[in-house]
CSV table of C-alpha atoms and ligand atoms in Angstrom, one decimal:
chain,number,residue,atom,x,y,z
D,10,MET,CA,0.0,0.0,0.0
D,11,LEU,CA,1.3,3.5,-0.9
D,12,SER,CA,1.5,5.9,2.0
D,13,TYR,CA,3.7,8.8,0.7
D,14,LEU,CA,1.7,12.0,0.3
D,15,HIS,CA,3.5,14.8,-1.5
D,16,SER,CA,1.4,17.5,0.3
D,17,PHE,CA,3.7,17.2,3.3
D,18,HIS,CA,6.7,18.2,1.2
D,19,ALA,CA,5.2,20.4,-1.5
D,20,GLY,CA,7.3,23.4,-2.4
D,21,ASN,CA,10.4,22.3,-0.5
D,22,HIS,CA,14.0,22.6,-1.8
D,23,ALA,CA,13.7,19.4,-3.8
D,24,ASP,CA,10.5,20.7,-5.6
D,25,VAL,CA,12.3,24.0,-6.3
D,26,LEU,CA,15.2,22.2,-8.0
D,27,LYS,CA,12.9,19.8,-9.9
D,28,HIS,CA,10.3,22.4,-11.0
D,29,ALA,CA,12.8,25.1,-11.9
D,30,ALA,CA,14.6,22.6,-14.2
D,31,LEU,CA,11.2,21.4,-15.6
D,32,SER,CA,10.2,25.0,-16.5
D,33,LEU,CA,13.6,25.5,-18.3
D,34,LEU,CA,13.1,22.3,-20.3
D,35,LEU,CA,9.5,23.1,-21.2
D,36,ASN,CA,10.6,26.5,-22.4
D,37,ARG,CA,13.2,24.9,-24.6
D,38,LEU,CA,10.6,22.6,-26.1
D,39,LYS,CA,8.3,25.7,-26.7
D,40,GLU,CA,11.1,27.3,-28.8
D,41,LYS,CA,9.7,25.4,-31.8
D,42,ASP,CA,6.1,25.8,-33.0
D,43,LYS,CA,5.7,22.0,-33.2
D,44,PRO,CA,3.5,20.4,-30.5
D,45,PHE,CA,5.0,18.1,-27.9
D,46,VAL,CA,3.9,15.7,-25.2
D,47,TYR,CA,4.7,16.0,-21.5
D,48,ILE,CA,4.6,12.7,-19.6
D,49,ASP,CA,4.6,12.7,-15.8
D,50,THR,CA,5.0,9.1,-14.6
D,51,HIS,CA,4.5,9.9,-10.9
D,52,ALA,CA,2.2,12.9,-11.0
D,53,GLY,CA,0.9,13.3,-7.4
D,54,ALA,CA,-2.2,15.4,-6.8
D,55,GLY,CA,-1.3,18.3,-9.2
D,56,ILE,CA,-1.6,21.2,-6.8
D,57,TYR,CA,-1.2,21.5,-3.0
D,58,ASP,CA,-2.8,23.7,-0.3
D,59,LEU,CA,-0.1,25.4,1.6
D,60,LYS,CA,-2.5,26.4,4.3
D,61,GLY,CA,-3.6,22.8,4.8
D,62,ASP,CA,-2.6,20.7,7.8
D,63,GLU,CA,-0.3,18.5,5.8
D,64,ALA,CA,1.8,21.2,4.2
D,65,ARG,CA,1.9,23.1,7.5
D,66,LYS,CA,3.1,20.1,9.5
D,67,ASN,CA,6.7,20.8,8.8
D,68,SER,CA,6.2,23.9,6.6
D,69,GLU,CA,8.9,22.6,4.2
D,70,PHE,CA,7.8,25.1,1.6
D,71,LYS,CA,9.2,27.9,3.7
D,72,GLY,CA,12.7,26.8,3.0
D,73,GLY,CA,12.0,26.2,-0.7
D,74,ILE,CA,9.5,28.2,-2.7
D,75,GLY,CA,9.0,30.6,0.2
D,76,ARG,CA,12.6,31.8,-0.1
D,77,LEU,CA,12.6,31.8,-3.9
D,78,ARG,CA,9.5,34.0,-4.0
D,79,GLN,CA,11.2,36.6,-1.9
D,80,ALA,CA,14.3,36.6,-4.1
D,81,HIS,CA,12.5,36.5,-7.4
D,82,GLU,CA,14.4,39.5,-8.8
D,83,ARG,CA,17.6,37.5,-8.7
D,84,PHE,CA,16.1,34.7,-10.8
D,85,PRO,CA,15.0,36.1,-14.2
D,86,GLU,CA,15.5,32.7,-15.8
D,87,LEU,CA,12.8,31.3,-13.6
D,88,THR,CA,10.2,33.9,-14.5
D,89,ASP,CA,7.7,31.3,-15.8
D,90,TYR,CA,8.1,29.0,-12.9
D,91,LEU,CA,7.6,31.9,-10.4
D,92,ARG,CA,4.6,33.2,-12.4
D,93,VAL,CA,3.0,29.8,-12.2
D,94,ALA,CA,3.8,29.5,-8.5
D,95,GLN,CA,2.1,32.8,-7.9
D,96,MET,CA,-1.0,32.0,-9.9
D,97,HIS,CA,-2.7,29.8,-7.4
D,98,ASP,CA,-3.4,31.6,-4.2
D,99,ASN,CA,-2.0,29.8,-1.2
D,100,HIS,CA,-1.4,26.7,-3.3
D,101,TYR,CA,1.8,25.3,-4.7
D,102,PRO,CA,1.7,23.8,-8.2
D,103,GLY,CA,3.1,20.3,-8.5
D,104,SER,CA,4.7,19.2,-11.7
D,105,PRO,CA,1.5,18.5,-13.6
D,106,GLN,CA,0.2,22.0,-12.8
D,107,VAL,CA,3.5,23.7,-13.7
D,108,ALA,CA,3.3,21.9,-17.1
D,109,ALA,CA,-0.4,22.6,-17.7
D,110,ASP,CA,0.2,26.3,-17.0
D,111,MET,CA,3.1,26.4,-19.4
D,112,LEU,CA,2.0,24.2,-22.2
D,113,ARG,CA,0.2,25.5,-25.3
D,114,ASP,CA,-3.2,24.5,-26.8
D,115,GLY,CA,-1.8,22.0,-29.2
D,116,ASP,CA,0.5,20.3,-26.6
D,117,ARG,CA,-0.5,17.2,-24.6
D,118,LEU,CA,-0.1,16.0,-21.0
D,119,ILE,CA,-0.1,12.4,-20.0
D,120,LEU,CA,-0.3,12.0,-16.2
D,121,MET,CA,0.1,8.8,-14.3
D,122,GLU,CA,-0.5,8.2,-10.6
D,123,LEU,CA,-1.1,5.0,-8.6
D,124,HIS,CA,-2.3,6.3,-5.2
D,125,ASN,CA,-6.2,6.3,-5.0
D,126,ARG,CA,-6.5,9.6,-3.1
D,127,GLU,CA,-3.9,11.3,-5.2
D,128,VAL,CA,-5.4,10.3,-8.5
D,129,ARG,CA,-8.8,11.4,-7.3
D,130,GLU,CA,-7.3,14.8,-6.5
D,131,LEU,CA,-5.5,15.0,-9.7
D,132,ARG,CA,-8.7,14.3,-11.7
D,133,LYS,CA,-10.4,17.1,-9.7
D,134,ASN,CA,-7.6,19.5,-10.3
D,135,LEU,CA,-6.7,18.8,-13.9
D,136,GLY,CA,-9.3,16.4,-15.3
D,137,GLY,CA,-11.3,19.2,-17.0
D,138,ASP,CA,-8.4,20.2,-19.3
D,139,PRO,CA,-8.9,18.7,-22.8
D,140,ARG,CA,-5.1,18.5,-23.3
D,141,VAL,CA,-4.7,16.2,-20.3
D,142,ALA,CA,-5.0,12.4,-20.1
D,143,ILE,CA,-4.9,10.9,-16.5
D,144,HIS,CA,-4.0,7.3,-16.0
D,145,HIS,CA,-4.6,5.5,-12.7
D,146,ARG,CA,-1.7,3.1,-13.2
D,147,ASP,CA,1.9,2.2,-12.4
D,148,GLY,CA,4.0,4.9,-14.0
D,149,PHE,CA,7.0,2.6,-14.6
D,150,GLU,CA,4.9,0.2,-16.6
D,151,GLY,CA,2.9,3.0,-18.1
D,152,LEU,CA,6.0,4.7,-19.6
D,153,THR,CA,7.1,1.4,-21.2
D,154,ALA,CA,3.6,0.9,-22.6
D,155,LEU,CA,3.3,4.4,-24.0
D,156,ALA,CA,6.8,5.0,-25.5
D,157,PRO,CA,7.0,6.3,-28.2
D,158,PRO,CA,4.0,8.6,-27.8
D,159,LYS,CA,2.5,10.8,-30.5
D,160,PRO,CA,3.8,13.3,-31.2
D,161,ALA,CA,7.2,11.7,-30.6
D,162,ARG,CA,8.6,15.0,-29.4
D,163,GLY,CA,8.6,15.6,-25.7
D,164,LEU,CA,9.6,15.3,-22.1
D,165,VAL,CA,9.2,12.6,-19.5
D,166,LEU,CA,9.4,13.5,-15.8
D,167,MET,CA,10.0,10.5,-13.6
D,168,ASP,CA,9.6,11.5,-9.9
D,169,PRO,CA,9.1,8.4,-7.8
D,170,SER,CA,8.5,8.5,-4.0
D,171,TYR,CA,11.1,5.8,-3.5
D,172,GLU,CA,8.9,4.3,-0.7
D,173,VAL,CA,10.1,0.9,-1.8
D,174,ALA,CA,13.7,0.1,-2.5
D,175,GLU,CA,12.7,-1.5,-5.9
D,176,ASP,CA,11.7,2.0,-7.2
D,177,TYR,CA,15.4,2.5,-8.0
D,178,GLU,CA,15.6,-0.6,-10.1
D,179,LYS,CA,12.2,0.0,-11.7
D,180,ALA,CA,13.2,3.6,-12.6
D,181,LEU,CA,16.4,2.4,-14.3
D,182,ALA,CA,14.5,-0.3,-16.3
D,183,ALA,CA,11.7,1.9,-17.3
D,184,LEU,CA,14.0,4.7,-18.5
D,185,ALA,CA,16.3,2.3,-20.4
D,186,GLY,CA,13.3,0.6,-22.0
D,187,ALA,CA,11.6,3.9,-23.0
D,188,ALA,CA,14.9,5.5,-24.3
D,189,ALA,CA,15.5,2.4,-26.5
D,190,ARG,CA,12.0,2.7,-28.1
D,191,TRP,CA,11.9,6.5,-28.1
D,192,PRO,CA,15.5,7.6,-28.4
D,193,THR,CA,14.7,11.3,-29.1
D,194,GLY,CA,12.6,11.9,-26.0
D,195,ILE,CA,14.0,14.0,-23.2
D,196,TYR,CA,13.9,12.2,-19.8
D,197,MET,CA,14.4,13.7,-16.3
D,198,LEU,CA,14.6,11.5,-13.3
D,199,TRP,CA,14.5,13.0,-9.8
D,200,TYR,CA,16.2,11.2,-6.9
D,201,PRO,CA,17.0,12.1,-3.3
D,202,VAL,CA,20.4,12.4,-1.6
D,203,LEU,CA,19.9,10.8,1.8
D,204,ALA,CA,21.9,10.2,4.9
D,205,ARG,CA,25.0,8.0,4.2
D,206,GLN,CA,23.5,4.8,5.6
D,207,ARG,CA,20.5,5.0,3.3
D,208,ASP,CA,21.7,6.9,0.3
D,209,GLN,CA,21.4,5.2,-3.1
D,210,SER,CA,22.4,8.2,-5.2
D,211,ARG,CA,26.0,7.0,-5.9
D,212,LEU,CA,24.8,3.5,-6.8
D,213,LEU,CA,22.1,4.9,-9.0
D,214,ARG,CA,24.6,7.2,-10.7
D,215,ARG,CA,26.8,4.2,-11.6
D,216,ARG,CA,23.8,2.1,-12.8
D,217,LEU,CA,22.5,5.0,-15.0
D,218,GLN,CA,25.7,4.9,-17.0
D,219,ASP,CA,24.9,1.4,-18.1
D,220,CYS,CA,21.5,2.1,-19.5
D,221,GLY,CA,22.6,2.8,-23.1
D,222,PHE,CA,21.6,6.5,-23.1
D,223,ASN,CA,23.0,8.7,-25.8
D,224,SER,CA,23.7,11.5,-23.3
D,225,LEU,CA,23.3,11.9,-19.5
D,226,LEU,CA,23.6,15.1,-17.5
D,227,LEU,CA,23.6,15.0,-13.7
D,228,ALA,CA,22.7,18.0,-11.5
D,229,GLU,CA,22.7,17.8,-7.7
D,230,LEU,CA,21.8,20.4,-5.0
D,231,ARG,CA,22.4,19.8,-1.3
D,232,VAL,CA,21.0,22.2,1.2
D,233,ARG,CA,22.6,20.8,4.3
D,234,GLU,CA,25.4,18.5,5.6
D,235,GLN,CA,24.9,14.8,4.9
D,236,GLN,CA,24.1,13.0,8.1
D,237,GLU,CA,25.0,9.4,9.0
D,238,GLU,CA,21.6,7.9,9.6
D,239,PHE,CA,18.6,10.0,8.9
D,240,GLY,CA,17.3,12.8,6.6
D,241,MET,CA,17.4,14.0,3.1
D,242,CYS,CA,20.2,16.6,2.6
D,243,GLY,CA,19.4,17.3,-1.0
D,244,SER,CA,18.3,15.9,-4.3
D,245,ALA,CA,19.4,15.4,-7.9
D,246,LEU,CA,18.2,15.2,-11.5
D,247,ALA,CA,19.5,12.9,-14.2
D,248,VAL,CA,18.6,14.3,-17.6
D,249,VAL,CA,18.8,12.1,-20.7
D,250,ASN,CA,19.1,14.0,-24.0
D,251,ALA,CA,19.3,17.4,-22.4
D,252,PRO,CA,18.8,20.1,-25.0
D,253,TRP,CA,21.8,22.1,-26.2
D,254,ARG,CA,23.1,24.5,-23.5
D,255,PHE,CA,20.8,23.2,-20.8
D,256,ASP,CA,24.0,22.4,-18.9
D,257,GLN,CA,25.0,26.1,-19.1
D,258,GLN,CA,21.6,27.1,-17.8
D,259,LEU,CA,22.0,24.8,-14.8
D,260,ARG,CA,25.6,25.9,-14.3
D,261,ASN,CA,24.3,29.4,-13.8
D,262,LEU,CA,21.3,28.4,-11.7
D,263,LEU,CA,22.7,25.9,-9.3
D,264,PRO,CA,25.1,28.1,-7.3
D,265,LYS,CA,22.4,30.7,-7.0
D,266,LEU,CA,20.0,28.1,-5.7
D,267,GLN,CA,22.6,26.8,-3.3
D,268,ALA,CA,23.2,30.3,-1.9
D,269,LEU,CA,19.4,30.9,-1.5
D,270,LEU,CA,18.4,27.5,-0.1
D,271,ALA,CA,21.4,26.6,2.1
D,272,GLU,CA,20.6,25.6,5.6
D,273,ASP,CA,24.2,25.1,6.8
D,274,SER,CA,27.8,25.0,5.6
D,275,GLY,CA,27.4,21.5,4.1
D,276,ALA,CA,25.3,22.8,1.2
D,277,GLY,CA,26.7,22.3,-2.3
D,278,TRP,CA,26.0,21.6,-5.9
D,279,LYS,CA,27.4,19.5,-8.7
D,280,LEU,CA,26.9,19.4,-12.4
D,281,GLU,CA,28.4,16.6,-14.5
D,282,TRP,CA,28.1,15.0,-17.9
D,283,LEU,CA,28.2,11.3,-17.2
D,284,ILE,CA,27.7,10.6,-20.9
D,285,LYS,CA,28.4,13.3,-23.4
D,286,GLY,CA,26.4,13.0,-26.5
D,287,GLY,CA,27.9,13.6,-29.9
Y,314,SAM,N1,5.8,14.8,-9.5
Y,314,SAM,C1,5.0,15.4,-8.5
Y,314,SAM,C2,5.4,16.8,-8.4
Y,314,SAM,O1,6.5,17.2,-8.7
Y,314,SAM,O2,4.5,17.7,-8.1
Y,314,SAM,C3,5.2,14.7,-7.1
Y,314,SAM,C4,5.2,13.2,-7.2
Y,314,SAM,S1,5.5,12.5,-5.6
Y,314,SAM,C5,7.2,12.7,-5.3
Y,314,SAM,C6,5.5,10.8,-6.1
Y,314,SAM,C7,4.1,10.3,-6.4
Y,314,SAM,O3,4.2,9.0,-7.0
Y,314,SAM,C8,3.2,10.1,-5.2
Y,314,SAM,O4,2.0,10.8,-5.5
Y,314,SAM,C9,2.9,8.6,-5.2
Y,314,SAM,O5,1.6,8.3,-4.8
Y,314,SAM,C10,3.1,8.2,-6.6
Y,314,SAM,N2,3.5,6.8,-6.9
Y,314,SAM,C11,4.2,6.0,-6.1
Y,314,SAM,N3,4.5,4.8,-6.8
Y,314,SAM,C12,3.9,5.0,-8.0
Y,314,SAM,C13,3.9,4.2,-9.2
Y,314,SAM,N4,4.5,3.0,-9.2
Y,314,SAM,N5,3.4,4.7,-10.3
Y,314,SAM,C14,2.8,5.9,-10.3
Y,314,SAM,N6,2.7,6.7,-9.2
Y,314,SAM,C15,3.3,6.2,-8.1
Protein backbone atom coordinates (compact mmCIF):
# COMPACT_ATOMS: atom_id res chain seq x y z
CA MET A 1 0.00 0.00 0.00
CA LEU A 2 1.25 3.46 -0.88
CA SER A 3 1.50 5.90 2.01
CA TYR A 4 3.66 8.76 0.68
CA LEU A 5 1.72 12.01 0.26
CA HIS A 6 3.49 14.85 -1.50
CA SER A 7 1.39 17.48 0.29
CA PHE A 8 3.73 17.17 3.31
CA HIS A 9 6.69 18.21 1.16
CA ALA A 10 5.19 20.44 -1.54
CA GLY A 11 7.33 23.44 -2.44
CA ASN A 12 10.43 22.30 -0.53
CA HIS A 13 14.01 22.62 -1.83
CA ALA A 14 13.69 19.42 -3.85
CA ASP A 15 10.54 20.68 -5.57
CA VAL A 16 12.26 23.97 -6.34
CA LEU A 17 15.18 22.19 -8.05
CA LYS A 18 12.86 19.84 -9.95
CA HIS A 19 10.26 22.38 -11.03
CA ALA A 20 12.83 25.06 -11.89
CA ALA A 21 14.57 22.58 -14.21
CA LEU A 22 11.21 21.42 -15.55
CA SER A 23 10.24 24.98 -16.47
CA LEU A 24 13.55 25.49 -18.29
CA LEU A 25 13.08 22.28 -20.28
CA LEU A 26 9.48 23.14 -21.19
CA ASN A 27 10.57 26.54 -22.42
CA ARG A 28 13.21 24.91 -24.59
CA LEU A 29 10.57 22.64 -26.14
CA LYS A 30 8.35 25.66 -26.73
CA GLU A 31 11.06 27.35 -28.81
CA LYS A 32 9.68 25.43 -31.83
CA ASP A 33 6.10 25.78 -33.03
CA LYS A 34 5.69 22.00 -33.21
CA PRO A 35 3.48 20.44 -30.55
CA PHE A 36 4.97 18.13 -27.94
CA VAL A 37 3.89 15.75 -25.21
CA TYR A 38 4.69 15.98 -21.51
CA ILE A 39 4.59 12.67 -19.61
CA ASP A 40 4.57 12.66 -15.81
CA THR A 41 4.98 9.07 -14.57
CA HIS A 42 4.47 9.94 -10.87
CA ALA A 43 2.17 12.93 -11.01
CA GLY A 44 0.89 13.33 -7.45
CA ALA A 45 -2.23 15.44 -6.81
CA GLY A 46 -1.27 18.27 -9.19
CA ILE A 47 -1.59 21.16 -6.75
CA TYR A 48 -1.21 21.49 -2.97
CA ASP A 49 -2.84 23.68 -0.34
CA LEU A 50 -0.06 25.40 1.57
CA LYS A 51 -2.52 26.45 4.27
CA GLY A 52 -3.62 22.84 4.82
CA ASP A 53 -2.57 20.73 7.84
CA GLU A 54 -0.33 18.45 5.79
CA ALA A 55 1.77 21.20 4.20
CA ARG A 56 1.92 23.11 7.48
CA LYS A 57 3.06 20.09 9.53
CA ASN A 58 6.73 20.82 8.82
CA SER A 59 6.25 23.87 6.60
CA GLU A 60 8.93 22.58 4.24
CA PHE A 61 7.80 25.08 1.59
CA LYS A 62 9.18 27.94 3.66
CA GLY A 63 12.74 26.75 3.02
CA GLY A 64 12.01 26.25 -0.70
CA ILE A 65 9.48 28.23 -2.73
CA GLY A 66 9.03 30.63 0.21
CA ARG A 67 12.64 31.77 -0.11
CA LEU A 68 12.58 31.79 -3.91
CA ARG A 69 9.49 34.00 -4.03
CA GLN A 70 11.21 36.56 -1.85
CA ALA A 71 14.31 36.56 -4.05
CA HIS A 72 12.47 36.49 -7.40
CA GLU A 73 14.37 39.47 -8.85
CA ARG A 74 17.62 37.45 -8.68
CA PHE A 75 16.13 34.66 -10.83
CA PRO A 76 14.99 36.15 -14.17
CA GLU A 77 15.53 32.72 -15.79
CA LEU A 78 12.77 31.32 -13.56
CA THR A 79 10.16 33.93 -14.47
CA ASP A 80 7.74 31.32 -15.82
CA TYR A 81 8.09 28.97 -12.86
CA LEU A 82 7.64 31.87 -10.43
CA ARG A 83 4.65 33.15 -12.38
CA VAL A 84 2.98 29.75 -12.19
CA ALA A 85 3.84 29.47 -8.49
CA GLN A 86 2.10 32.84 -7.87
CA MET A 87 -0.99 32.03 -9.93
CA HIS A 88 -2.69 29.75 -7.41
CA ASP A 89 -3.42 31.64 -4.19
CA ASN A 90 -1.96 29.82 -1.18
CA HIS A 91 -1.44 26.73 -3.28
CA TYR A 92 1.75 25.26 -4.67
CA PRO A 93 1.65 23.85 -8.21
CA GLY A 94 3.07 20.34 -8.54
CA SER A 95 4.75 19.20 -11.74
CA PRO A 96 1.45 18.51 -13.63
CA GLN A 97 0.16 21.99 -12.83
CA VAL A 98 3.47 23.68 -13.75
CA ALA A 99 3.31 21.88 -17.09
CA ALA A 100 -0.40 22.58 -17.65
CA ASP A 101 0.15 26.28 -17.00
CA MET A 102 3.12 26.44 -19.37
CA LEU A 103 1.96 24.23 -22.25
CA ARG A 104 0.15 25.54 -25.33
CA ASP A 105 -3.23 24.54 -26.79
CA GLY A 106 -1.77 21.97 -29.17
CA ASP A 107 0.50 20.27 -26.62
CA ARG A 108 -0.55 17.18 -24.62
CA LEU A 109 -0.07 16.01 -21.05
CA ILE A 110 -0.14 12.37 -19.96
CA LEU A 111 -0.26 12.04 -16.17
CA MET A 112 0.10 8.75 -14.29
CA GLU A 113 -0.53 8.19 -10.61
CA LEU A 114 -1.10 5.04 -8.57
CA HIS A 115 -2.33 6.29 -5.18
CA ASN A 116 -6.16 6.29 -4.96
CA ARG A 117 -6.50 9.57 -3.09
CA GLU A 118 -3.90 11.35 -5.20
CA VAL A 119 -5.40 10.28 -8.51
CA ARG A 120 -8.83 11.43 -7.31
CA GLU A 121 -7.35 14.85 -6.46
CA LEU A 122 -5.46 14.95 -9.74
CA ARG A 123 -8.69 14.34 -11.67
CA LYS A 124 -10.42 17.08 -9.69
CA ASN A 125 -7.57 19.51 -10.32
CA LEU A 126 -6.66 18.79 -13.94
CA GLY A 127 -9.27 16.39 -15.33
CA GLY A 128 -11.27 19.17 -17.04
CA ASP A 129 -8.38 20.21 -19.29
CA PRO A 130 -8.87 18.74 -22.79
CA ARG A 131 -5.08 18.46 -23.30
CA VAL A 132 -4.72 16.19 -20.28
CA ALA A 133 -5.04 12.39 -20.08
CA ILE A 134 -4.93 10.94 -16.55
CA HIS A 135 -4.05 7.27 -16.03
CA HIS A 136 -4.60 5.51 -12.71
CA ARG A 137 -1.68 3.14 -13.19
CA ASP A 138 1.89 2.24 -12.37
CA GLY A 139 4.03 4.93 -13.99
CA PHE A 140 7.00 2.64 -14.62
CA GLU A 141 4.90 0.19 -16.60
CA GLY A 142 2.89 3.03 -18.12
CA LEU A 143 5.95 4.68 -19.60
CA THR A 144 7.08 1.42 -21.16
CA ALA A 145 3.62 0.90 -22.64
CA LEU A 146 3.30 4.45 -24.03
CA ALA A 147 6.76 4.99 -25.53
CA PRO A 148 7.02 6.31 -28.16
CA PRO A 149 4.03 8.64 -27.81
CA LYS A 150 2.45 10.76 -30.54
CA PRO A 151 3.82 13.28 -31.22
CA ALA A 152 7.22 11.70 -30.64
CA ARG A 153 8.60 15.01 -29.40
CA GLY A 154 8.56 15.64 -25.72
CA LEU A 155 9.64 15.28 -22.15
CA VAL A 156 9.21 12.64 -19.46
CA LEU A 157 9.44 13.52 -15.78
CA MET A 158 9.96 10.49 -13.56
CA ASP A 159 9.59 11.49 -9.94
CA PRO A 160 9.05 8.37 -7.79
CA SER A 161 8.50 8.55 -4.04
CA TYR A 162 11.12 5.77 -3.49
CA GLU A 163 8.90 4.34 -0.75
CA VAL A 164 10.06 0.92 -1.76
CA ALA A 165 13.67 0.06 -2.53
CA GLU A 166 12.65 -1.51 -5.87
CA ASP A 167 11.73 1.96 -7.18
CA TYR A 168 15.41 2.54 -7.99
CA GLU A 169 15.61 -0.60 -10.13
CA LYS A 170 12.22 0.04 -11.70
CA ALA A 171 13.20 3.59 -12.62
CA LEU A 172 16.36 2.39 -14.34
CA ALA A 173 14.54 -0.34 -16.26
CA ALA A 174 11.67 1.92 -17.31
CA LEU A 175 13.98 4.70 -18.50
CA ALA A 176 16.28 2.34 -20.37
CA GLY A 177 13.31 0.62 -22.05
CA ALA A 178 11.64 3.90 -23.00
CA ALA A 179 14.86 5.46 -24.32
CA ALA A 180 15.47 2.39 -26.50
CA ARG A 181 12.02 2.73 -28.08
CA TRP A 182 11.88 6.50 -28.06
CA PRO A 183 15.50 7.64 -28.41
CA THR A 184 14.68 11.29 -29.14
CA GLY A 185 12.62 11.86 -25.98
CA ILE A 186 14.00 13.99 -23.15
CA TYR A 187 13.89 12.23 -19.79
CA MET A 188 14.37 13.74 -16.34
CA LEU A 189 14.63 11.48 -13.30
CA TRP A 190 14.50 13.00 -9.82
CA TYR A 191 16.16 11.19 -6.89
CA PRO A 192 16.99 12.06 -3.29
CA VAL A 193 20.39 12.40 -1.62
CA LEU A 194 19.86 10.77 1.77
CA ALA A 195 21.88 10.19 4.93
CA ARG A 196 24.96 8.03 4.24
CA GLN A 197 23.55 4.75 5.55
CA ARG A 198 20.46 5.00 3.33
CA ASP A 199 21.73 6.92 0.34
CA GLN A 200 21.39 5.20 -3.05
CA SER A 201 22.44 8.16 -5.19
CA ARG A 202 25.99 6.97 -5.90
CA LEU A 203 24.84 3.50 -6.84
CA LEU A 204 22.07 4.92 -9.01
CA ARG A 205 24.56 7.16 -10.74
CA ARG A 206 26.78 4.20 -11.63
CA ARG A 207 23.85 2.15 -12.84
CA LEU A 208 22.53 5.02 -14.98
CA GLN A 209 25.74 4.89 -16.98
CA ASP A 210 24.93 1.36 -18.14
CA CYS A 211 21.45 2.08 -19.49
CA GLY A 212 22.55 2.76 -23.06
CA PHE A 213 21.61 6.45 -23.07
CA ASN A 214 22.98 8.74 -25.79
CA SER A 215 23.74 11.46 -23.27
CA LEU A 216 23.31 11.91 -19.54
CA LEU A 217 23.64 15.07 -17.49
CA LEU A 218 23.55 15.03 -13.68
CA ALA A 219 22.65 17.99 -11.47
CA GLU A 220 22.74 17.81 -7.67
CA LEU A 221 21.77 20.35 -5.03
CA ARG A 222 22.45 19.76 -1.33
CA VAL A 223 21.02 22.23 1.16
CA ARG A 224 22.62 20.79 4.30
CA GLU A 225 25.37 18.51 5.60
CA GLN A 226 24.86 14.82 4.85
CA GLN A 227 24.11 13.02 8.11
CA GLU A 228 25.01 9.43 8.96
CA GLU A 229 21.58 7.87 9.63
CA PHE A 230 18.58 10.05 8.87
CA GLY A 231 17.28 12.80 6.64
CA MET A 232 17.41 14.04 3.07
CA CYS A 233 20.19 16.60 2.59
CA GLY A 234 19.45 17.31 -1.05
CA SER A 235 18.33 15.88 -4.34
CA ALA A 236 19.43 15.39 -7.89
CA LEU A 237 18.25 15.21 -11.47
CA ALA A 238 19.47 12.86 -14.16
CA VAL A 239 18.64 14.27 -17.57
CA VAL A 240 18.80 12.10 -20.68
CA ASN A 241 19.07 13.96 -24.01
CA ALA A 242 19.35 17.38 -22.37
CA PRO A 243 18.83 20.15 -24.96
CA TRP A 244 21.82 22.15 -26.18
CA ARG A 245 23.10 24.54 -23.53
CA PHE A 246 20.77 23.22 -20.82
CA ASP A 247 23.97 22.40 -18.91
CA GLN A 248 24.96 26.06 -19.11
CA GLN A 249 21.56 27.12 -17.80
CA LEU A 250 22.01 24.79 -14.82
CA ARG A 251 25.60 25.90 -14.25
CA ASN A 252 24.31 29.45 -13.79
CA LEU A 253 21.30 28.42 -11.72
CA LEU A 254 22.71 25.86 -9.26
CA PRO A 255 25.12 28.13 -7.35
CA LYS A 256 22.38 30.73 -6.97
CA LEU A 257 19.96 28.11 -5.67
CA GLN A 258 22.61 26.84 -3.27
CA ALA A 259 23.18 30.34 -1.90
CA LEU A 260 19.44 30.86 -1.52
CA LEU A 261 18.40 27.51 -0.07
CA ALA A 262 21.45 26.57 2.05
CA GLU A 263 20.62 25.63 5.63
CA ASP A 264 24.18 25.05 6.82
CA SER A 265 27.75 25.04 5.55
CA GLY A 266 27.35 21.51 4.15
CA ALA A 267 25.28 22.84 1.23
CA GLY A 268 26.71 22.35 -2.25
CA TRP A 269 25.98 21.62 -5.89
CA LYS A 270 27.37 19.49 -8.67
CA LEU A 271 26.87 19.36 -12.41
CA GLU A 272 28.41 16.63 -14.46
CA TRP A 273 28.10 15.02 -17.88
CA LEU A 274 28.17 11.28 -17.20
CA ILE A 275 27.71 10.58 -20.90
CA LYS A 276 28.43 13.34 -23.37
CA GLY A 277 26.38 12.97 -26.55
CA GLY A 278 27.93 13.58 -29.95
N1 LIG B 1 5.77 14.77 -9.53
C1 LIG B 1 5.00 15.38 -8.47
C2 LIG B 1 5.36 16.84 -8.39
O1 LIG B 1 6.53 17.21 -8.70
O2 LIG B 1 4.49 17.65 -8.06
C3 LIG B 1 5.24 14.73 -7.13
C4 LIG B 1 5.18 13.24 -7.15
S1 LIG B 1 5.48 12.47 -5.62
C5 LIG B 1 7.17 12.74 -5.32
C6 LIG B 1 5.46 10.78 -6.08
C7 LIG B 1 4.08 10.27 -6.43
O3 LIG B 1 4.23 8.99 -7.01
C8 LIG B 1 3.16 10.07 -5.24
O4 LIG B 1 1.97 10.79 -5.45
C9 LIG B 1 2.88 8.57 -5.20
O5 LIG B 1 1.55 8.26 -4.83
C10 LIG B 1 3.12 8.19 -6.64
N2 LIG B 1 3.52 6.80 -6.89
C11 LIG B 1 4.21 5.95 -6.11
N3 LIG B 1 4.48 4.81 -6.76
C12 LIG B 1 3.95 4.96 -8.02
C13 LIG B 1 3.94 4.16 -9.19
N4 LIG B 1 4.54 2.96 -9.21
N5 LIG B 1 3.35 4.65 -10.29
C14 LIG B 1 2.76 5.88 -10.30
N6 LIG B 1 2.73 6.68 -9.21
C15 LIG B 1 3.33 6.22 -8.10
